[in-house]
Coordinates of C-alpha atoms in Angstrom, one line a residue:
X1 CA 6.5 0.7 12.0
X2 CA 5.3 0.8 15.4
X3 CA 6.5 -2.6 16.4
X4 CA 10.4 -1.7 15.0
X5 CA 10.1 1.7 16.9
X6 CA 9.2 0.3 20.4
X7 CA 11.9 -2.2 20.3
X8 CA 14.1 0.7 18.8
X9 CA 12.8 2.7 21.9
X10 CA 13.7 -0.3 24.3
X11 CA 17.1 -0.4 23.3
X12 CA 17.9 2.8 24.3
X13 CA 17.0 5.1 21.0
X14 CA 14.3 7.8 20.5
X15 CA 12.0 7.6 18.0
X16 CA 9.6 9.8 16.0
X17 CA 6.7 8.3 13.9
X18 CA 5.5 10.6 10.7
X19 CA 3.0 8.6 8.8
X20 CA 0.3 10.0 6.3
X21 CA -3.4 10.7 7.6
X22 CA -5.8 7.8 8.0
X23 CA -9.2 7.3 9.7
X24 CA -7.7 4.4 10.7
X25 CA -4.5 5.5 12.4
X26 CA -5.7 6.1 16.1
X27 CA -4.3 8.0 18.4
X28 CA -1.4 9.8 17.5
X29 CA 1.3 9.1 20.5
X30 CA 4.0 11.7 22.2
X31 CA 6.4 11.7 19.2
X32 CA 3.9 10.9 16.5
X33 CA 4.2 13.6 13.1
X34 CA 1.3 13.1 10.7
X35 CA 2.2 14.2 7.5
X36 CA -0.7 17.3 6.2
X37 CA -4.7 16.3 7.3
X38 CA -7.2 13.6 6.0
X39 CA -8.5 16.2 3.7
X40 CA -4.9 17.6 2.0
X41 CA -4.2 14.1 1.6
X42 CA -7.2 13.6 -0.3
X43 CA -6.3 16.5 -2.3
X44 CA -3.3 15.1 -3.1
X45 CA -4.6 11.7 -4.0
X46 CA -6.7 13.4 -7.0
X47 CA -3.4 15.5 -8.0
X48 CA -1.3 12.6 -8.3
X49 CA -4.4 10.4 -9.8
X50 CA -5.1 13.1 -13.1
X51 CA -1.3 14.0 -13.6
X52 CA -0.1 10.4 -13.0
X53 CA 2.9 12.2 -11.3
X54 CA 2.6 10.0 -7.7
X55 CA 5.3 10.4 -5.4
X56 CA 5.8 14.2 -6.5
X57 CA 2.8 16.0 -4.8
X58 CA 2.4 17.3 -1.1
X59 CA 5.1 20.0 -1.6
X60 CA 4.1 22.3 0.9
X61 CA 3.0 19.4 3.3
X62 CA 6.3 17.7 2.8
X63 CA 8.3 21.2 3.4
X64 CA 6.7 21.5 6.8
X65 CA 7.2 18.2 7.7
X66 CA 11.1 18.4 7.3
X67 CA 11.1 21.6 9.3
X68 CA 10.5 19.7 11.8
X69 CA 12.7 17.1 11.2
X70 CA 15.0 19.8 11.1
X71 CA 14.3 20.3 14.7
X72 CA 14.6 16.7 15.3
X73 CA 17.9 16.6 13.7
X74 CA 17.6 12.5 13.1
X75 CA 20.8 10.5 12.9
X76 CA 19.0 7.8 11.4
X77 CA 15.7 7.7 9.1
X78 CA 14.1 4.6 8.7
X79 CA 11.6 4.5 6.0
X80 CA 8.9 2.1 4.6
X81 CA 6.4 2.6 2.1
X82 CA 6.2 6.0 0.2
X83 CA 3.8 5.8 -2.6
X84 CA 0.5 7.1 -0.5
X85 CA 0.1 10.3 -1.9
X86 CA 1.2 12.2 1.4
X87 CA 5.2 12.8 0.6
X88 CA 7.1 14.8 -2.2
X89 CA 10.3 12.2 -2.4
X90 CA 11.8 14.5 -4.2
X91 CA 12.3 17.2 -1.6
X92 CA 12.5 14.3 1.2
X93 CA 16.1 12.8 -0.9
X94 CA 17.1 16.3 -1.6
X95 CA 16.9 16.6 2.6
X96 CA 18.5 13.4 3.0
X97 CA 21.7 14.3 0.6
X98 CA 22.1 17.9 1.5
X99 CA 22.0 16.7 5.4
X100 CA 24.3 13.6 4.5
X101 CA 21.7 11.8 7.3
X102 CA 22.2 8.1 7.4
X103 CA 18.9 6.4 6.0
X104 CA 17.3 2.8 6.4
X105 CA 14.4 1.7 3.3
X106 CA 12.8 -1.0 3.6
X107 CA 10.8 -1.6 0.4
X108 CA 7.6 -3.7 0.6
X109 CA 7.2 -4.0 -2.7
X110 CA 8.6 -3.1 -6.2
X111 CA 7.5 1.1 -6.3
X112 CA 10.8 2.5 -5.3
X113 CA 12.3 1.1 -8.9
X114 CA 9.6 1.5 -11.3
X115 CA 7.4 4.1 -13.0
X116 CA 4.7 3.4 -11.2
X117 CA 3.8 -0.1 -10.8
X118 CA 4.1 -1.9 -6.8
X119 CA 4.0 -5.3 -9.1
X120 CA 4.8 -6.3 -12.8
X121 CA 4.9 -10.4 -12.4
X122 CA 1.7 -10.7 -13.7
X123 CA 2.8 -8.5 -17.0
X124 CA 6.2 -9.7 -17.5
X125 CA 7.4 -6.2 -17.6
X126 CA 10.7 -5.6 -17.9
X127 CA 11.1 -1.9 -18.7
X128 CA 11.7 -1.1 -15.3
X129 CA 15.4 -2.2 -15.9
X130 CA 16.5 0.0 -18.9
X131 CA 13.6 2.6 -18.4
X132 CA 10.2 2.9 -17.9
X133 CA 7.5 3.6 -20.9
X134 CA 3.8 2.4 -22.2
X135 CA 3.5 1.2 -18.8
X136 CA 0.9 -2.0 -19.3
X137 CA 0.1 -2.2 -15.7
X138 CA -4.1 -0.9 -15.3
X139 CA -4.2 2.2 -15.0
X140 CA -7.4 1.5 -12.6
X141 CA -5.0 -0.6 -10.2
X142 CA -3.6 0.9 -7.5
X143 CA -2.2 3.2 -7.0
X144 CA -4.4 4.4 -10.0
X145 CA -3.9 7.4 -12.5
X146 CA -5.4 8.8 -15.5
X147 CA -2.4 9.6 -17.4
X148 CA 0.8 7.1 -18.1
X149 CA 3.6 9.2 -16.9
X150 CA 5.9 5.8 -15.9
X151 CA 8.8 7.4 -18.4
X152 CA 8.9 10.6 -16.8
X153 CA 8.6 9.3 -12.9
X154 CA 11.1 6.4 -13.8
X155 CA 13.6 9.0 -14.5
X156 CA 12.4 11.2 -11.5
X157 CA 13.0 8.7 -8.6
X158 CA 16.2 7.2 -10.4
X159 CA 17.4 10.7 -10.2
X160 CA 16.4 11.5 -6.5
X161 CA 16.9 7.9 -5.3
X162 CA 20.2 7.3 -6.4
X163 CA 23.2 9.0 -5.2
X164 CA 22.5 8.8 -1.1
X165 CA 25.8 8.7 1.0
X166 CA 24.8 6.0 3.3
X167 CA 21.5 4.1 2.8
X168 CA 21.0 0.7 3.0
X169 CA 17.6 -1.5 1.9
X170 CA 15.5 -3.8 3.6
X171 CA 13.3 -6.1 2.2
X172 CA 11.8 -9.1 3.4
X173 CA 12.3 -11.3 0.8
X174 CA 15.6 -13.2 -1.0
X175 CA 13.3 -12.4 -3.7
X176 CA 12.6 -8.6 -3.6
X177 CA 16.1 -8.3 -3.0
X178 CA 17.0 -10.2 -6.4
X179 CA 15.1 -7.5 -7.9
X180 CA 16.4 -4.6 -6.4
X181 CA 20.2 -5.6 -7.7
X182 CA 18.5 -5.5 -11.2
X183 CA 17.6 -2.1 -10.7
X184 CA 18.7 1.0 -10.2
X185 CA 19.0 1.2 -6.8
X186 CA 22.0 -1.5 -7.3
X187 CA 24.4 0.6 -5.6
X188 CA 23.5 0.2 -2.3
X189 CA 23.7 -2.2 0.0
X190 CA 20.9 -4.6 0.6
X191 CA 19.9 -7.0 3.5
X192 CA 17.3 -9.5 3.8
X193 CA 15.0 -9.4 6.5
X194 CA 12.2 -11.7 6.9
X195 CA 9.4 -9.9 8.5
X196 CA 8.0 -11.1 11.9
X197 CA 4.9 -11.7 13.6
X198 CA 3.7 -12.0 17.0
X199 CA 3.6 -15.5 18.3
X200 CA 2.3 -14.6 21.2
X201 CA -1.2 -14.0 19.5
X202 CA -0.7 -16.6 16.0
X203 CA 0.0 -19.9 17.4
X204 CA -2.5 -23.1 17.7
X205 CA -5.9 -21.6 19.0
X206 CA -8.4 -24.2 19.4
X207 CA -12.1 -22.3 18.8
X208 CA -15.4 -23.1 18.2
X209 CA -15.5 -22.1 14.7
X210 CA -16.0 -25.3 12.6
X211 CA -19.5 -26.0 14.8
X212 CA -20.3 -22.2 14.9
X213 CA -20.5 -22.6 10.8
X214 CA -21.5 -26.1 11.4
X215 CA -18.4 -27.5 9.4
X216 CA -18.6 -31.1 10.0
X217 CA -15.8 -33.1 11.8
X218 CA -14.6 -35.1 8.6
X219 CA -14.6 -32.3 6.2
X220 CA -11.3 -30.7 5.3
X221 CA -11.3 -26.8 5.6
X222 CA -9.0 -24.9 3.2
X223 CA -8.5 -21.4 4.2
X224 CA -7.8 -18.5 2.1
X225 CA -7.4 -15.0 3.8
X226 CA -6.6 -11.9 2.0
X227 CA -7.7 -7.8 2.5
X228 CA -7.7 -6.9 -0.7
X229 CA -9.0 -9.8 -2.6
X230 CA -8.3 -10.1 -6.7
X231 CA -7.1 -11.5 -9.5
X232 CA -3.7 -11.1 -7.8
X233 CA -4.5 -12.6 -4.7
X234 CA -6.1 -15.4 -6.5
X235 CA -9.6 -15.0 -5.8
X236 CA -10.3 -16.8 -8.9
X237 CA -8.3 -19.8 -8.2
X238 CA -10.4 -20.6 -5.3
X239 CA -13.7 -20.0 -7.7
X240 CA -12.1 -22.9 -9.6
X241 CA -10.8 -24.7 -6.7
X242 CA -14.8 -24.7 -5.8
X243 CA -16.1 -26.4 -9.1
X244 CA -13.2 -29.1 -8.8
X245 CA -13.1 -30.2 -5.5
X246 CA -15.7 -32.6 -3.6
X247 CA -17.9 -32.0 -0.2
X248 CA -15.3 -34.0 1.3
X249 CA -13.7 -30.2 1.4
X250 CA -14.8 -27.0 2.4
X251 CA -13.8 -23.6 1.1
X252 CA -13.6 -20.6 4.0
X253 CA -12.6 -17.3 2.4
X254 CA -11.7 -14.4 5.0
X255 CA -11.8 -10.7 3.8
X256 CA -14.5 -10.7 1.9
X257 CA -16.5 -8.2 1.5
X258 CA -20.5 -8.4 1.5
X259 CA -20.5 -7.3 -2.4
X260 CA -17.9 -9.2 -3.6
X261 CA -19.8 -12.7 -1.5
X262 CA -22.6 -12.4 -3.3
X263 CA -20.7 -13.2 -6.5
X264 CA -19.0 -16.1 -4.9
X265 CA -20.5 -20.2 -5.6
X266 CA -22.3 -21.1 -2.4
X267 CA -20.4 -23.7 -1.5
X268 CA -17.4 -20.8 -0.6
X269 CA -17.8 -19.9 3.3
X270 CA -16.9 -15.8 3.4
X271 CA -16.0 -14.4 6.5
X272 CA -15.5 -10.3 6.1
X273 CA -12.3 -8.8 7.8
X274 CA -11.5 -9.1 11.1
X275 CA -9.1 -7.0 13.0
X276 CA -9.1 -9.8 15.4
X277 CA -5.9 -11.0 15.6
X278 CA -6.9 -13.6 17.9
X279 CA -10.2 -14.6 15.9
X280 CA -8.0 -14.9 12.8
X281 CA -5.5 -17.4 15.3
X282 CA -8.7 -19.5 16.0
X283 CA -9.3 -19.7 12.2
X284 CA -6.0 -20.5 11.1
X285 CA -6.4 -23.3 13.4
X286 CA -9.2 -24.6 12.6
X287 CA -8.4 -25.0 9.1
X288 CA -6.5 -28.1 8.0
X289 CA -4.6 -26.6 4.7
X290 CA -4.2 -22.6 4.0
X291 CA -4.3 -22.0 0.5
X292 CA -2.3 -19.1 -0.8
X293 CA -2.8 -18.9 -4.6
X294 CA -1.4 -15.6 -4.7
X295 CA 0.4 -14.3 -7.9
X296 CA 2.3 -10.9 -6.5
X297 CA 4.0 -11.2 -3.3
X298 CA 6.9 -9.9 -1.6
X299 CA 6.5 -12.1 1.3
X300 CA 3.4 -13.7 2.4
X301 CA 2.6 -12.8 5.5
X302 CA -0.6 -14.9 5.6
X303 CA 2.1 -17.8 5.3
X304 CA 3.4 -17.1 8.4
X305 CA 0.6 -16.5 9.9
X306 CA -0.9 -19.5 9.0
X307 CA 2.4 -21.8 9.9
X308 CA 2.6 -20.1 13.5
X309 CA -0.9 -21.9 14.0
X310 CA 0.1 -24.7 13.3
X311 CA -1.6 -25.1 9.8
X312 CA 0.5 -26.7 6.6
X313 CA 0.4 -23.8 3.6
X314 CA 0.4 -24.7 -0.3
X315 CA 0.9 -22.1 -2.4
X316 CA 2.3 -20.7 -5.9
X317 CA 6.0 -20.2 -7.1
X318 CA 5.6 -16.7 -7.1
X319 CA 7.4 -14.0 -5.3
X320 CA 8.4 -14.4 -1.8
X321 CA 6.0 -16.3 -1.0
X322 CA 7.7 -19.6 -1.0
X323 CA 10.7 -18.7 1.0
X324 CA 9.2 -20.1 4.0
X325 CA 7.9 -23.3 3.1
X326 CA 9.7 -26.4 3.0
X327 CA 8.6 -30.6 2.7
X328 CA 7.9 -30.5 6.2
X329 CA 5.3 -27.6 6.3
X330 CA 3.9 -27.1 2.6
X331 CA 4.0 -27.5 -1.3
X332 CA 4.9 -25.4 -3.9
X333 CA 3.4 -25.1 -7.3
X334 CA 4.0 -23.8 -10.1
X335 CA 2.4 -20.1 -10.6
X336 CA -1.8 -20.6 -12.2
X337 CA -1.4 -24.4 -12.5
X338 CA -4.9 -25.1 -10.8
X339 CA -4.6 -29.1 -11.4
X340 CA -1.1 -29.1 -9.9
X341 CA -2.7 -27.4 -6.6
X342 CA -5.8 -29.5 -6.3
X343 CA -3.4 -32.6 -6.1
X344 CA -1.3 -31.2 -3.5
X345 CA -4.2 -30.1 -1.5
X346 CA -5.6 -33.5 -2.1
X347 CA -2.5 -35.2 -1.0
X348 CA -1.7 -33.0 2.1
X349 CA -5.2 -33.6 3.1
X350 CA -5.3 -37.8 3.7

């Protein structure tokens, strides 16, 4: 958000940022809003979590915010992700319509068209087309709830999310944007917009880091990284990967957290998160496949990442996560076929 509002600001436009409350944010800049405090937002989060109505809390934190943007009087809005407890979309569309104000959405994932659910690939769920019921994604899963109240909110965010005068969608994927013509946000227009990173910081990075874990010259790093690692990310794949593969290879996992190490075979280097770009550069580098067994994607960032650097990516048909990989830089298998990945990583590694 950031990055597309400095270039925004660089081509001549003013820009306001309003973004929910995080220990994590930093400072807030000139023209930064933060949506309610850490501790509303918190509030919020166990509202939305025992009603199972997310998206439709922080009324009176969402009606001061668009007082202000009532000041602001915005010719554009662009907006991004939504589903973080710190909005009522509800009023926010009602703004947008009444106001007729020209709006931008780019969709990181699949949210904005379903009950509830940011991904249903690994369920095969369909009901997000006709209408939304019995959801089967975990109710544990994020963003979690107590109650299933998909066939209520389906119809709630159909009802406030259709029928804008001029909004067009973003998402980075040919994929995502398949989806999104399925759905009921078909009416509007959508464009494909790959996202980008910074290749001024992810680009080949020699390092120390194979000696510094004294990886051996010969062996074959493959390189998995991931902040929230799962079953959807594919943190079980590499467990597999681990069994089947040689010492001719070794497995370096970043994003790991101390608890979730412990579990893993000890022949799986874990590195916890870094937010070190240029650390992660040097690892990308240094490893001679990234692996990117992901199930749920609506790009793959790490992909990018990882190509930037120099490094060859196989992954799974799944998502958007294939859309930049071709012969010359990566394979693609098919989605959970283990054997199929071990040969390509075996192949891509003579």
């Amino acid at each position: 958000m950031r990055g597309i509002s400095k270039a925004a600001e660089q081509s001549g436009y003013t820009c306001w940022q309003a973004y929910a409350p995080d220990r994590n944010n930093g400072i807030a800049l000139e023209r930064d809003i933060v949506i309610e405090s850490y501790n509303v937002r918190r509030l919020n989060e166990l509202y939305s979590r025992y009603t199972g109505m997310r998206g439709f809390q922080a009324y009176f934190s969402t009606k001061a915010f668009l007082k202000k943007v009532d000041k602001i009087k915005p010719d554009i809005i662009h907006l991004h992700n939504l589903h973080n407890n710190y909005i009522h979309v509800g009023l926010l569309f009602d703004y947008i319509k009444k106001n007729r104000i020209k709006v931008v959405w780019t969709l990181h994932d699949c949210w904005a068209f379903t009950g509830r659910c940011p991904y249903f690939q690994m369920s095969g769920c369909k009901r997000w087309k006709t209408g939304c019921h019995d959801c089967p994604y975990p109710k544990e899963e994020y963003p979690s709830v107590r109650v299933d109240k998909s066939d209520v909110l389906w119809k709630m965010k159909k009802a406030a999310f259709t029928g804008v005068e001029n909004l067009t969608i973003v998402t980075p994927s040919e994929w995502l944007a398949g989806l999104v013509k399925e759905s009921f946000l078909k009416e509007y227009p959508v464009q494909v917009i790959y996202n980008g990173i910074d290749l001024d910081v992810f680009k080949p990075t020699p390092s120390d880091f194979r000696s510094a874990y004294g990886i051996g010259g010969g062996v074959k790093v493959l390189l998995g990284v991931s902040f929230n690692w799962e079953k959807r990310k594919g943190l079980d794949v590499f467990i597999e990967l681990s069994k089947m593969l040689d010492n001719r290879y070794k497995i370096v996992l970043v994003g790991i957290d101390a608890q979730t190490g412990k579990t893993l075979p000890e022949n799986i280097l874990t590195i916890e998160r870094t937010r070190d770009k240029r650390e992660l550069a040097q690892i990308y580098t240094a490893a001679n496949i990234f692996v990117n067994p992901t199930r749920e994607e609506a790009l793959g960032m790490v992909n990018l990442e990882a190509l930037a650097c120099g490094t060859p990516v196989v992954t799974f048909r799944t998502g958007g996560s294939p859309e930049c990989i071709d012969d010359t830089c990566g394979v693609v298998v098919a989605c959970d076929d283990i054997q199929a990945l071990k040969t390509a990583i075996e192949e891509m590694a003579v």
